[in-house]
Amino acid sequence: MAYLKTFGQFLTSFDLRTNSKWFVLSILIGVVAGLGAIVFDVFTQVVQHYTLVSISGFDHPQTIGEHSIYEEAKKHADFSPWLMLVVITLGGLASGLIVYNFAPEAEGHGTDAAIDAFHNKRGIIQPRVPLIKTIASALTLGTGGSGGREGPIAQIGAGFGSWVASLLKLSARDRRIMLAAGVGAGIGGIFRAPLAGALFAAEILYSNADFESDVIVPAAMSSIIAYSVYCLSLPQELRFMPLFGDSLHHTVDSHGELIPYTILSIVLSLAAIFYVKTFYGTNRLFKLLPVKPMFRPAIGAFLTGLVGIGMYFLFDEDVRALSVMSTGYGLLQNALTSAAGLSIPLLLTVAFVKVFTTSLTIGSGGSGGVFGPSMVIGGCVGTATGLILQQLWPELVTQPEAFGLVGMAGFFAGAAHAPISTIIMVSEITGNYSLLLPTMLASTLCFVLCQKVHLYQKQYPSRLTSPAHRGDFLVDVLEGSRVSDVFDPERKIQLIHESKSLDEIVHSLAGTQQHYFPVVDDNERIIGIFSEDDVRAYLYDETIWKLAVARDIMQSDFVKVSPDDDLNTAMQRFTSINVEVLPVVDEHDPEILLGMLNRKETIGYYNQQLMKCKRAGEECDE
């Protein structure tokens, strides 16, 4: 372990804000997050191949940019809906047993756990969590559970960043940054969206329009490395291809198209509100079940399988209806590529039912993400809305597939309160930047309209309210206030002339509540200060009461402040000499006494200002 200690000393030798230090750490996090994404992807495919495909004969469609390691032999059996039900139930059972016996904090969608660790746990994630999350999520998704890959991979990256920071004995601030960089690396790698990964890591921590600015540069570097490492596992022709291919070339032909996109934004907002409320309502219902938590994911998986089978027979054994299970990316690929081949009832029903299957799978305690299902739901709702509006305004709405792409971004931006990173994410995974205008419109409107719902409940409104930044705002509030805001220049202060005898001073103390006494000369210019404690040292030596004067007991080299000094400076001076009162003097003539600054009054003023800031933050959140 000596080399780790040496490495830690090397890292801490850099200034905390220099890019040199974060360059080294980000490369390390990026490499591991990229490798973690590869392992997670391969493990998920292995589980899927030997369970869902080999036993039940179901192989859900993939996107153009995805790579299967079993391209040569995809099916080993005819499709059996009932065997699929057995597979998904056993997958949920295995996932629940592993999670609740080894790492209960790995349940549900991992992004929320990473957000919680950032704000409330000093960036600490137990080392076992990423490993358990990888296994449990691969079992859940590989056997047909409705979930996404961003939650598991975000927690894998975050867990490794946290572990390295703890191993190297870095500060809590550094550990939080490394945790967030791990989130960005995981997202940027597995979705092949490095820029979006970096922005996602900084934006997803807060529900209001706020960013964790310290995270962006480290997250960007680690995201680039993770993306590069993950792409090395793909065939050459897929390495630089977006997840949904590079053939999506939708355009905006007139400003009038923003009207139907505005209508789409309202529809997406309603869908996002329904999704979040259903998800957490289902989660609360599962917690009321009189069974051990480890068995709830199996129940959720069983119900998900039943719903999938119902969809399969409802749409005349159309396999596309099974997109309500697993990732559902295959149907989303069709919706973005050629919406004409899909019916509006199928798209709307899949979107509606996907809300419930995701709630059953993840809300029951199963392990998986919620971003992937959000893309499918938003894409299907968007494409269906585009097809409907095309029938109403055929001249204005000519590309209903474009509504699917915009729907992906708007839906998640509203549900997760991450409009900026979502805009970039959808553009990167589809390879289409020509729809930035309507995507920005939809994401912004959905963000505004969905302020009352939170898909990630561990988010804090802003940096102001986050426990991770309480120390920062102590300094911010103090530096934003002046001594003149606190001290009272009209308050009467008992001054002691430099020639006043100790006997006179002792008798005058009995008639005042003052504890610190400025000493002045004939012109009432301050030359020193003493406290009750300074006088108390002479009380048992009456022989010098008549001889000693104020000049003999005062401190001539005293600490003082001026009205224009900020309160942070004042508090530092209070604590440096451990006194309760500081003289306030004129800035240009430090011998002119203006008043006294009390430490308790300064702390009281700070508390008042902090409460005002908190109330302002709460009002903004409302």
Coordinates of C-alpha atoms in Angstrom, one line a residue:
M1 CA 0.0 0.0 0.0
A2 CA 3.1 2.3 0.1
Y3 CA 2.6 3.2 -3.5
L4 CA -0.9 4.4 -2.8
K5 CA 0.4 6.6 0.0
T6 CA 3.0 8.0 -2.4
F7 CA 0.5 8.6 -5.1
G8 CA -1.8 10.3 -2.6
Q9 CA 1.0 12.6 -1.5
F10 CA 1.8 13.4 -5.2
L11 CA -1.8 14.4 -5.8
T12 CA -2.2 16.5 -2.7
S13 CA 0.9 18.4 -3.5
F14 CA -1.1 20.2 -6.2
D15 CA -3.3 23.1 -5.4
L16 CA -6.9 22.0 -5.0
R17 CA -8.1 24.1 -8.0
T18 CA -5.4 23.3 -10.5
N19 CA -6.2 21.3 -13.6
S20 CA -3.0 19.3 -13.2
K21 CA -4.4 17.4 -10.2
W22 CA -7.7 16.8 -11.8
F23 CA -6.2 15.7 -15.0
V24 CA -4.5 12.8 -13.3
L25 CA -7.6 11.9 -11.2
S26 CA -10.0 12.3 -14.2
I27 CA -8.0 10.0 -16.3
L28 CA -8.1 7.3 -13.6
I29 CA -11.8 7.7 -13.1
G30 CA -12.5 7.7 -16.8
V31 CA -10.5 4.6 -17.5
V32 CA -12.3 2.6 -14.7
A33 CA -15.7 4.0 -15.7
G34 CA -15.2 3.1 -19.3
L35 CA -14.1 -0.4 -18.3
G36 CA -17.0 -0.6 -15.9
A37 CA -19.4 0.3 -18.7
I38 CA -17.9 -2.5 -20.9
V39 CA -18.2 -5.1 -18.1
F40 CA -21.8 -4.0 -17.3
D41 CA -22.8 -4.1 -21.0
V42 CA -21.2 -7.5 -21.6
F43 CA -22.6 -9.0 -18.4
T44 CA -26.1 -7.7 -19.3
Q45 CA -25.9 -9.3 -22.7
V46 CA -24.6 -12.6 -21.3
V47 CA -27.6 -12.7 -18.9
Q48 CA -30.0 -11.8 -21.6
H49 CA -28.6 -14.4 -24.0
Y50 CA -28.7 -17.3 -21.6
T51 CA -32.1 -16.5 -20.1
L52 CA -34.4 -14.3 -22.1
V53 CA -33.2 -15.4 -25.6
S54 CA -32.2 -19.1 -25.0
I55 CA -35.1 -20.0 -22.7
S56 CA -38.0 -17.9 -23.8
G57 CA -36.9 -17.0 -27.3
F58 CA -37.4 -13.3 -26.9
D59 CA -34.6 -11.0 -28.2
H60 CA -35.7 -7.4 -27.9
P61 CA -34.7 -5.2 -30.9
Q62 CA -31.7 -2.9 -30.5
T63 CA -30.7 0.5 -31.9
I64 CA -28.5 0.8 -35.0
G65 CA -25.5 1.9 -32.9
E66 CA -25.7 -1.0 -30.3
H67 CA -23.4 -4.0 -30.6
S68 CA -24.4 -7.6 -29.7
I69 CA -21.7 -10.1 -28.8
Y70 CA -24.1 -12.8 -29.9
E71 CA -24.7 -11.7 -33.5
E72 CA -24.2 -15.2 -34.9
A73 CA -26.7 -17.1 -32.9
K74 CA -29.5 -14.9 -31.4
K75 CA -32.3 -17.4 -30.9
H76 CA -32.2 -20.8 -29.4
A77 CA -35.9 -21.4 -28.9
D78 CA -39.3 -20.3 -30.2
F79 CA -40.8 -17.4 -28.4
S80 CA -42.9 -18.4 -25.4
P81 CA -44.6 -15.6 -23.4
W82 CA -45.0 -17.8 -20.4
L83 CA -41.4 -18.9 -20.2
M84 CA -40.6 -15.2 -20.5
L85 CA -42.7 -14.6 -17.4
V86 CA -40.7 -17.2 -15.5
V87 CA -37.4 -15.7 -16.6
I88 CA -38.3 -12.2 -15.7
T89 CA -39.6 -13.3 -12.3
L90 CA -36.5 -15.3 -11.5
G91 CA -34.4 -12.4 -12.6
G92 CA -36.2 -10.0 -10.2
L93 CA -35.9 -12.6 -7.4
A94 CA -32.1 -13.0 -7.9
S95 CA -31.6 -9.3 -8.1
G96 CA -33.6 -8.7 -4.9
L97 CA -31.8 -11.4 -3.0
I98 CA -28.4 -10.1 -4.0
V99 CA -29.1 -6.4 -3.3
Y100 CA -30.9 -6.7 0.1
N101 CA -28.4 -9.2 1.5
F102 CA -25.2 -7.5 0.4
A103 CA -25.9 -3.8 -0.3
P104 CA -29.5 -2.5 0.3
E105 CA -28.4 1.0 -0.8
A106 CA -28.0 -0.4 -4.3
E107 CA -31.8 -0.8 -4.8
G108 CA -33.8 1.3 -7.3
H109 CA -32.3 3.8 -9.7
G110 CA -28.6 4.5 -8.8
T111 CA -28.5 8.1 -9.8
D112 CA -30.6 9.2 -6.8
A113 CA -28.2 7.3 -4.5
A114 CA -25.2 9.1 -6.0
I115 CA -27.0 12.5 -5.6
D116 CA -27.8 11.7 -2.0
A117 CA -24.1 10.7 -1.3
F118 CA -22.9 14.0 -2.8
H119 CA -25.2 16.2 -0.6
N120 CA -25.6 14.3 2.6
K121 CA -22.8 11.7 3.0
R122 CA -19.7 13.8 2.2
G123 CA -19.4 12.0 -1.1
I124 CA -19.0 8.6 0.5
I125 CA -20.3 5.5 -1.3
Q126 CA -19.4 2.1 0.1
P127 CA -17.0 0.2 -2.2
R128 CA -19.3 -2.9 -2.4
V129 CA -22.2 -0.8 -3.9
P130 CA -20.8 -0.5 -7.5
L131 CA -20.1 -4.3 -7.6
I132 CA -23.6 -5.2 -6.3
K133 CA -25.2 -2.6 -8.5
T134 CA -23.5 -4.1 -11.6
I135 CA -24.6 -7.6 -10.9
A136 CA -28.2 -6.8 -9.8
S137 CA -28.8 -4.4 -12.7
A138 CA -27.5 -6.8 -15.3
L139 CA -29.9 -9.5 -13.8
T140 CA -32.8 -7.1 -13.9
L141 CA -32.3 -5.7 -17.4
G142 CA -31.0 -8.9 -18.9
T143 CA -34.1 -10.9 -17.9
G144 CA -36.5 -8.3 -19.3
G145 CA -37.1 -5.8 -16.5
S146 CA -38.1 -2.3 -17.7
G147 CA -35.2 0.0 -16.8
G148 CA -32.3 1.9 -18.1
R149 CA -28.5 1.7 -18.0
E150 CA -27.7 5.2 -16.8
G151 CA -28.5 4.6 -13.1
P152 CA -26.3 1.5 -12.7
I153 CA -23.4 2.9 -14.6
A154 CA -23.7 6.3 -12.9
Q155 CA -23.4 4.6 -9.5
I156 CA -20.5 2.4 -10.7
G157 CA -18.6 5.5 -11.8
A158 CA -19.6 7.5 -8.7
G159 CA -18.7 4.6 -6.4
F160 CA -15.2 4.2 -7.9
G161 CA -14.5 8.0 -7.7
S162 CA -15.6 8.0 -4.0
W163 CA -13.5 5.0 -3.2
V164 CA -10.3 6.4 -4.8
A165 CA -10.8 9.7 -3.0
S166 CA -11.2 7.9 0.3
L167 CA -8.2 5.6 -0.4
L168 CA -6.0 8.6 -1.1
K169 CA -7.3 10.4 1.9
L170 CA -8.5 13.4 -0.1
S171 CA -10.8 16.1 1.3
A172 CA -14.6 15.8 1.4
R173 CA -14.8 18.5 -1.3
D174 CA -12.4 16.5 -3.6
R175 CA -14.4 13.3 -2.9
R176 CA -17.6 14.9 -4.0
I177 CA -16.0 16.2 -7.2
M178 CA -14.7 12.8 -7.9
L179 CA -18.0 11.2 -7.3
A180 CA -19.7 13.6 -9.7
A181 CA -17.0 13.1 -12.2
G182 CA -17.6 9.3 -12.0
V183 CA -21.3 9.9 -12.7
G184 CA -20.4 12.0 -15.8
A185 CA -17.8 9.4 -17.0
G186 CA -20.3 6.5 -16.7
I187 CA -23.1 8.4 -18.6
G188 CA -20.7 9.8 -21.2
G189 CA -19.2 6.3 -21.8
I190 CA -22.2 4.0 -22.1
F191 CA -24.3 6.5 -24.0
R192 CA -21.4 7.7 -26.1
A193 CA -22.2 11.3 -25.2
P194 CA -19.1 12.7 -23.4
L195 CA -20.3 16.4 -23.4
A196 CA -23.7 15.5 -22.1
G197 CA -22.1 13.3 -19.5
A198 CA -20.1 16.2 -18.1
L199 CA -23.1 18.6 -18.0
F200 CA -25.3 15.9 -16.6
A201 CA -23.0 15.4 -13.7
A202 CA -23.0 19.1 -12.8
E203 CA -26.7 19.7 -13.5
I204 CA -28.5 16.7 -12.0
L205 CA -27.5 17.5 -8.5
Y206 CA -30.1 20.4 -8.3
S207 CA -33.7 20.8 -9.2
N208 CA -33.5 24.5 -9.9
A209 CA -31.5 26.0 -12.7
D210 CA -28.1 25.6 -10.9
F211 CA -24.8 23.9 -11.8
E212 CA -22.1 22.4 -9.7
S213 CA -19.4 24.4 -11.5
D214 CA -16.4 22.7 -9.8
V215 CA -17.5 19.4 -11.4
I216 CA -17.6 20.4 -15.0
V217 CA -13.9 20.3 -15.9
P218 CA -13.1 17.0 -14.1
A219 CA -16.3 15.4 -15.3
A220 CA -15.5 16.5 -18.9
M221 CA -12.1 15.0 -18.8
S222 CA -13.2 11.7 -17.2
S223 CA -16.2 11.5 -19.6
I224 CA -13.9 11.8 -22.6
I225 CA -11.6 9.1 -21.4
A226 CA -14.6 6.8 -20.5
Y227 CA -16.1 7.4 -23.9
S228 CA -12.8 6.5 -25.6
V229 CA -12.3 3.4 -23.5
Y230 CA -15.8 2.1 -24.0
C231 CA -15.7 2.7 -27.8
L232 CA -12.6 0.5 -28.1
S233 CA -14.9 -2.5 -27.2
L234 CA -17.0 -1.8 -30.3
P235 CA -16.4 -2.9 -33.9
Q236 CA -14.6 -0.2 -36.0
E237 CA -17.8 0.8 -37.9
L238 CA -19.7 1.5 -34.6
R239 CA -17.0 3.3 -32.7
F240 CA -17.9 6.8 -33.8
M241 CA -21.5 6.1 -34.6
P242 CA -24.2 7.7 -32.2
L243 CA -26.3 5.2 -30.3
F244 CA -29.3 5.7 -32.6
G245 CA -27.2 5.8 -35.8
D246 CA -26.1 8.7 -37.9
S247 CA -29.0 8.8 -40.4
L248 CA -31.4 11.0 -38.4
H249 CA -31.4 14.3 -40.3
H250 CA -34.5 16.1 -39.3
T251 CA -34.8 19.9 -39.9
V252 CA -36.8 22.9 -38.9
D253 CA -38.2 24.5 -42.1
S254 CA -40.2 27.4 -40.7
H255 CA -40.7 29.3 -37.4
G256 CA -44.3 28.3 -37.6
E257 CA -43.3 24.8 -36.6
L258 CA -42.6 26.1 -33.1
I259 CA -46.4 26.3 -32.5
P260 CA -46.9 22.5 -32.7
Y261 CA -43.7 22.0 -30.7
T262 CA -45.2 24.2 -28.0
I263 CA -48.3 22.0 -28.0
L264 CA -45.9 19.0 -27.7
S265 CA -44.3 20.5 -24.7
I266 CA -47.6 20.7 -22.8
V267 CA -48.4 17.1 -23.7
L268 CA -44.9 16.0 -22.5
S269 CA -45.2 17.9 -19.3
L270 CA -48.5 16.2 -18.5
A271 CA -46.9 12.8 -19.3
A272 CA -43.9 13.6 -17.2
I273 CA -46.0 14.5 -14.2
F274 CA -48.0 11.3 -14.6
Y275 CA -44.8 9.3 -14.9
V276 CA -43.2 10.7 -11.7
K277 CA -46.4 10.4 -9.6
T278 CA -47.1 6.9 -10.8
F279 CA -43.5 5.8 -10.1
Y280 CA -43.4 7.0 -6.5
G281 CA -47.0 6.0 -5.9
T282 CA -46.1 2.5 -6.9
N283 CA -43.0 2.6 -4.8
R284 CA -45.0 3.5 -1.7
L285 CA -47.5 0.7 -2.4
F286 CA -44.7 -1.8 -2.6
K287 CA -43.3 -0.7 0.7
L288 CA -46.7 -1.4 2.3
L289 CA -46.6 -5.1 1.1
P290 CA -46.3 -7.5 4.1
V291 CA -43.3 -9.3 2.6
K292 CA -39.6 -9.0 3.0
P293 CA -38.0 -6.3 0.8
M294 CA -35.8 -8.8 -1.0
F295 CA -38.9 -10.5 -2.5
R296 CA -40.6 -7.3 -3.7
P297 CA -38.5 -7.0 -6.9
A298 CA -39.7 -10.5 -7.9
I299 CA -43.3 -9.4 -7.5
G300 CA -42.6 -6.3 -9.5
A301 CA -40.9 -8.3 -12.2
F302 CA -43.8 -10.8 -12.3
L303 CA -46.3 -8.1 -12.8
T304 CA -44.1 -6.5 -15.4
G305 CA -44.1 -9.8 -17.3
L306 CA -47.9 -10.1 -17.1
V307 CA -48.3 -6.6 -18.5
G308 CA -45.9 -7.4 -21.3
I309 CA -47.8 -10.6 -22.2
G310 CA -51.0 -8.6 -22.1
M311 CA -49.6 -6.1 -24.6
Y312 CA -48.3 -8.9 -26.8
F313 CA -51.8 -10.4 -27.2
L314 CA -53.6 -7.0 -27.3
F315 CA -51.6 -6.0 -30.4
D316 CA -52.1 -9.4 -32.2
E317 CA -48.8 -10.9 -31.1
D318 CA -46.8 -7.9 -32.4
V319 CA -43.4 -8.2 -30.8
R320 CA -43.0 -4.5 -30.8
A321 CA -45.6 -4.3 -28.1
L322 CA -43.0 -6.0 -25.8
S323 CA -41.1 -2.8 -25.8
V324 CA -42.9 -2.1 -22.5
M325 CA -40.3 -4.5 -21.1
S326 CA -36.5 -4.3 -21.2
T327 CA -35.0 -1.1 -22.6
G328 CA -37.5 -0.6 -25.5
Y329 CA -34.8 1.1 -27.6
G330 CA -35.8 -1.0 -30.7
L331 CA -39.3 0.6 -30.9
L332 CA -37.8 4.0 -30.2
Q333 CA -35.3 3.5 -33.1
N334 CA -38.3 2.8 -35.4
A335 CA -40.2 5.9 -34.1
L336 CA -37.2 8.2 -34.8
T337 CA -36.5 6.6 -38.2
S338 CA -39.8 5.9 -39.9
A339 CA -42.9 6.8 -37.9
A340 CA -45.1 6.0 -40.8
G341 CA -44.8 2.3 -40.1
L342 CA -46.1 2.7 -36.5
S343 CA -49.7 3.3 -35.4
I344 CA -50.7 6.0 -33.1
P345 CA -52.5 3.6 -30.7
L346 CA -49.4 1.4 -30.5
L347 CA -47.1 4.3 -29.7
L348 CA -49.4 5.9 -27.1
T349 CA -50.2 2.5 -25.4
V350 CA -46.5 1.6 -25.2
A351 CA -45.7 5.0 -23.7
F352 CA -48.6 4.7 -21.2
V353 CA -47.9 1.1 -20.2
K354 CA -44.1 1.7 -20.1
V355 CA -44.8 4.1 -17.2
F356 CA -46.3 1.2 -15.2
T357 CA -43.8 -1.4 -16.1
T358 CA -40.9 0.9 -15.1
S359 CA -42.7 1.7 -11.9
L360 CA -43.2 -2.0 -11.2
T361 CA -39.6 -3.0 -12.0
I362 CA -37.7 -0.2 -10.4
G363 CA -40.3 1.1 -7.9
S364 CA -40.5 -2.4 -6.3
G365 CA -36.8 -2.2 -5.5
G366 CA -35.4 -3.7 -8.7
S367 CA -32.1 -2.3 -9.9
G368 CA -31.9 -0.2 -13.0
G369 CA -32.1 3.4 -14.3
V370 CA -35.0 5.6 -15.2
F371 CA -33.4 7.7 -18.0
G372 CA -33.7 4.9 -20.6
P373 CA -37.4 4.4 -20.0
S374 CA -37.9 8.1 -20.0
M375 CA -36.4 8.4 -23.5
V376 CA -38.7 5.6 -24.7
I377 CA -41.8 7.2 -23.1
G378 CA -40.9 10.7 -24.3
G379 CA -40.0 9.4 -27.8
C380 CA -43.2 7.5 -28.2
V381 CA -45.4 10.3 -26.9
G382 CA -43.5 12.8 -29.1
T383 CA -43.9 10.7 -32.3
A384 CA -47.5 9.9 -31.6
T385 CA -48.2 13.6 -31.1
G386 CA -46.3 14.4 -34.3
L387 CA -48.5 12.0 -36.2
I388 CA -51.7 13.5 -34.8
L389 CA -50.6 17.0 -35.5
Q390 CA -49.5 15.9 -39.0
Q391 CA -53.1 14.9 -39.7
L392 CA -54.3 18.3 -38.5
W393 CA -51.6 20.5 -40.1
P394 CA -50.0 18.4 -42.9
E395 CA -48.3 21.4 -44.4
L396 CA -46.8 22.5 -41.1
V397 CA -45.9 19.1 -39.6
T398 CA -44.0 17.2 -42.3
Q399 CA -41.6 15.2 -40.0
P400 CA -43.4 13.5 -37.1
E401 CA -40.2 11.6 -36.4
A402 CA -38.6 14.9 -35.3
F403 CA -41.3 15.2 -32.6
G404 CA -40.1 11.9 -31.2
L405 CA -36.5 13.2 -30.9
V406 CA -37.7 16.5 -29.3
G407 CA -40.1 14.4 -27.1
M408 CA -37.1 12.4 -25.7
A409 CA -35.4 15.6 -24.5
G410 CA -38.5 17.5 -23.3
F411 CA -39.9 14.6 -21.3
F412 CA -36.7 13.9 -19.3
A413 CA -35.9 17.6 -18.9
G414 CA -39.3 18.1 -17.2
A415 CA -39.2 14.9 -15.0
A416 CA -35.5 15.2 -14.0
H417 CA -35.0 19.0 -14.0
A418 CA -32.0 18.7 -16.2
P419 CA -32.8 20.7 -19.4
I420 CA -29.3 21.7 -20.6
S421 CA -27.6 18.3 -20.3
T422 CA -30.7 16.6 -21.8
I423 CA -30.6 18.8 -24.9
I424 CA -27.0 17.8 -25.5
M425 CA -27.6 14.2 -24.5
V426 CA -30.4 13.6 -27.1
S427 CA -28.4 15.5 -29.8
E428 CA -25.3 13.3 -29.1
I429 CA -27.1 9.9 -29.0
T430 CA -29.0 10.7 -32.2
G431 CA -26.3 12.5 -34.0
N432 CA -28.8 15.3 -34.9
Y433 CA -28.0 18.9 -33.9
S434 CA -30.4 20.5 -36.4
L435 CA -33.3 20.3 -34.0
L436 CA -31.6 22.4 -31.3
L437 CA -34.2 25.2 -31.5
P438 CA -37.3 23.1 -30.9
T439 CA -35.4 20.9 -28.5
M440 CA -34.4 23.9 -26.4
L441 CA -38.0 25.2 -26.5
A442 CA -39.5 21.9 -25.4
S443 CA -36.9 21.2 -22.7
T444 CA -37.2 24.7 -21.2
L445 CA -41.0 24.7 -21.2
C446 CA -41.2 21.2 -19.7
F447 CA -38.6 22.3 -17.1
V448 CA -40.8 25.2 -16.1
L449 CA -44.1 23.4 -16.2
C450 CA -42.9 20.4 -14.1
Q451 CA -41.4 22.3 -11.1
K452 CA -43.7 20.5 -8.7
V453 CA -42.5 16.9 -9.5
H454 CA -39.1 15.4 -9.0
L455 CA -38.0 12.2 -10.6
Y456 CA -34.7 12.4 -8.6
Q457 CA -36.0 13.1 -5.1
K458 CA -32.6 13.5 -3.5
Q459 CA -31.9 16.7 -5.5
Y460 CA -31.7 19.9 -3.6
P461 CA -33.2 23.1 -5.1
S462 CA -29.8 24.9 -5.4
R463 CA -26.3 25.2 -3.9
L464 CA -27.8 27.5 -1.3
T465 CA -29.8 24.7 0.3
S466 CA -27.3 21.9 -0.2
P467 CA -25.6 20.6 3.0
A468 CA -22.5 20.2 0.9
H469 CA -22.2 24.0 0.6
R470 CA -23.1 25.2 4.1
G471 CA -19.6 26.2 4.8
D472 CA -19.4 28.1 1.4
F473 CA -22.4 30.1 2.2
L474 CA -21.2 30.9 5.7
V475 CA -18.3 32.7 4.0
D476 CA -20.5 34.1 1.2
V477 CA -22.9 35.7 3.7
L478 CA -20.2 37.1 5.9
E479 CA -18.2 38.5 3.0
G480 CA -21.3 40.1 1.7
S481 CA -21.9 42.0 4.9
R482 CA -19.9 44.8 6.5
V483 CA -19.1 45.7 10.1
S484 CA -21.2 48.9 9.6
D485 CA -24.2 46.6 9.2
V486 CA -23.9 45.3 12.7
F487 CA -22.3 47.7 15.2
D488 CA -24.3 50.5 16.7
P489 CA -22.4 53.8 16.6
E490 CA -24.9 55.4 18.9
R491 CA -24.4 52.9 21.7
K492 CA -22.9 54.6 24.8
I493 CA -19.5 53.1 25.6
Q494 CA -17.6 53.8 28.9
L495 CA -14.2 55.1 28.0
I496 CA -11.3 54.9 30.4
H497 CA -8.7 57.6 30.5
E498 CA -5.1 56.4 30.4
S499 CA -4.3 58.1 33.7
K500 CA -7.3 56.6 35.7
S501 CA -6.1 54.6 38.7
L502 CA -6.7 50.9 39.1
D503 CA -8.7 51.7 42.3
E504 CA -11.1 53.9 40.4
I505 CA -11.4 51.4 37.6
V506 CA -12.2 48.5 40.1
H507 CA -15.0 50.6 41.7
S508 CA -16.4 51.7 38.4
L509 CA -16.7 48.1 37.1
A510 CA -19.5 47.4 39.7
G511 CA -21.8 49.9 38.0
T512 CA -21.6 48.7 34.4
Q513 CA -22.4 45.6 32.3
Q514 CA -19.6 46.4 29.9
H515 CA -16.8 43.8 29.8
Y516 CA -14.2 45.4 27.5
F517 CA -13.0 49.0 28.0
P518 CA -11.2 51.2 25.4
V519 CA -8.4 53.4 26.9
V520 CA -8.1 56.9 25.5
D521 CA -5.8 59.9 25.8
D522 CA -6.6 63.5 26.5
N523 CA -8.0 63.9 23.0
E524 CA -10.1 60.7 23.4
R525 CA -8.1 58.9 20.8
I526 CA -7.9 55.2 21.5
I527 CA -4.5 53.9 22.6
G528 CA -5.4 50.5 24.0
I529 CA -8.0 48.2 25.5
F530 CA -8.5 46.0 28.5
S531 CA -11.0 43.5 29.8
E532 CA -12.5 42.5 33.2
D533 CA -10.1 39.6 33.2
D534 CA -7.1 42.0 32.9
V535 CA -8.3 43.9 36.0
R536 CA -9.1 40.7 37.9
A537 CA -5.4 39.7 37.9
Y538 CA -4.7 42.7 40.3
L539 CA -7.6 42.3 42.7
Y540 CA -5.6 40.4 45.3
D541 CA -2.8 43.0 45.4
E542 CA -4.3 46.1 47.0
T543 CA -0.9 47.7 47.4
I544 CA -0.7 48.6 43.7
W545 CA -4.4 49.8 43.4
K546 CA -3.3 53.4 44.0
L547 CA -0.1 53.1 41.9
A548 CA -1.3 51.3 38.8
V549 CA -3.2 53.2 36.1
A550 CA -5.1 52.2 33.0
R551 CA -2.0 52.5 30.8
D552 CA -0.3 49.8 32.9
I553 CA -3.0 47.2 32.4
M554 CA -4.2 47.9 28.9
Q555 CA -3.2 46.0 25.7
S556 CA -1.6 48.6 23.4
D557 CA -1.2 46.1 20.6
F558 CA -4.9 45.3 20.1
V559 CA -6.9 43.9 17.2
K560 CA -9.4 46.3 15.6
V561 CA -11.8 46.6 12.6
S562 CA -13.2 49.4 10.5
P563 CA -16.8 49.9 9.3
D564 CA -15.9 48.8 5.7
D565 CA -14.3 45.5 6.8
D566 CA -16.4 42.5 5.9
L567 CA -17.8 40.2 8.6
N568 CA -15.7 37.3 7.5
T569 CA -12.6 39.3 8.3
A570 CA -14.1 40.3 11.6
M571 CA -14.9 36.7 12.6
Q572 CA -11.4 35.7 11.8
R573 CA -10.1 38.4 14.1
F574 CA -12.5 37.4 16.8
T575 CA -11.3 33.8 16.7
S576 CA -7.6 34.6 16.3
I577 CA -7.4 36.1 19.7
N578 CA -10.5 34.6 21.2
V579 CA -12.3 37.8 22.3
E580 CA -15.9 38.8 22.4
V581 CA -15.6 42.5 21.4
L582 CA -13.5 44.4 18.9
P583 CA -13.0 48.2 18.7
V584 CA -14.4 49.7 15.5
V585 CA -12.1 52.5 14.3
D586 CA -12.1 55.0 11.5
E587 CA -10.6 53.5 8.3
H588 CA -8.4 56.5 7.6
D589 CA -7.5 57.4 11.2
P590 CA -7.3 54.2 13.4
E591 CA -7.0 56.2 16.6
I592 CA -10.6 57.5 16.2
L593 CA -13.0 55.1 18.0
L594 CA -16.4 54.8 16.4
G595 CA -17.9 52.0 18.5
M596 CA -17.6 48.3 19.5
L597 CA -18.4 45.2 17.5
N598 CA -19.9 42.4 19.6
R599 CA -19.2 38.8 18.6
K600 CA -22.7 37.5 19.6
E601 CA -24.3 40.3 17.6
T602 CA -22.3 39.4 14.6
I603 CA -23.3 35.7 14.8
G604 CA -26.9 36.8 15.3
Y605 CA -26.8 39.0 12.2
Y606 CA -25.3 36.2 10.2
N607 CA -28.1 33.8 11.3
Q608 CA -30.7 36.4 10.3
Q609 CA -29.1 36.8 6.8
L610 CA -28.9 33.1 6.4
M611 CA -32.6 32.6 7.2
K612 CA -33.4 35.3 4.6
C613 CA -31.4 33.4 2.0
K614 CA -33.1 30.1 2.9
R615 CA -36.5 31.7 2.7
A616 CA -35.6 33.2 -0.7
G617 CA -34.4 29.8 -1.9
E618 CA -37.6 28.1 -0.7
E619 CA -39.7 30.8 -2.5
C620 CA -37.7 30.2 -5.7
D621 CA -38.3 26.5 -5.3
E622 CA -42.1 27.0 -4.8

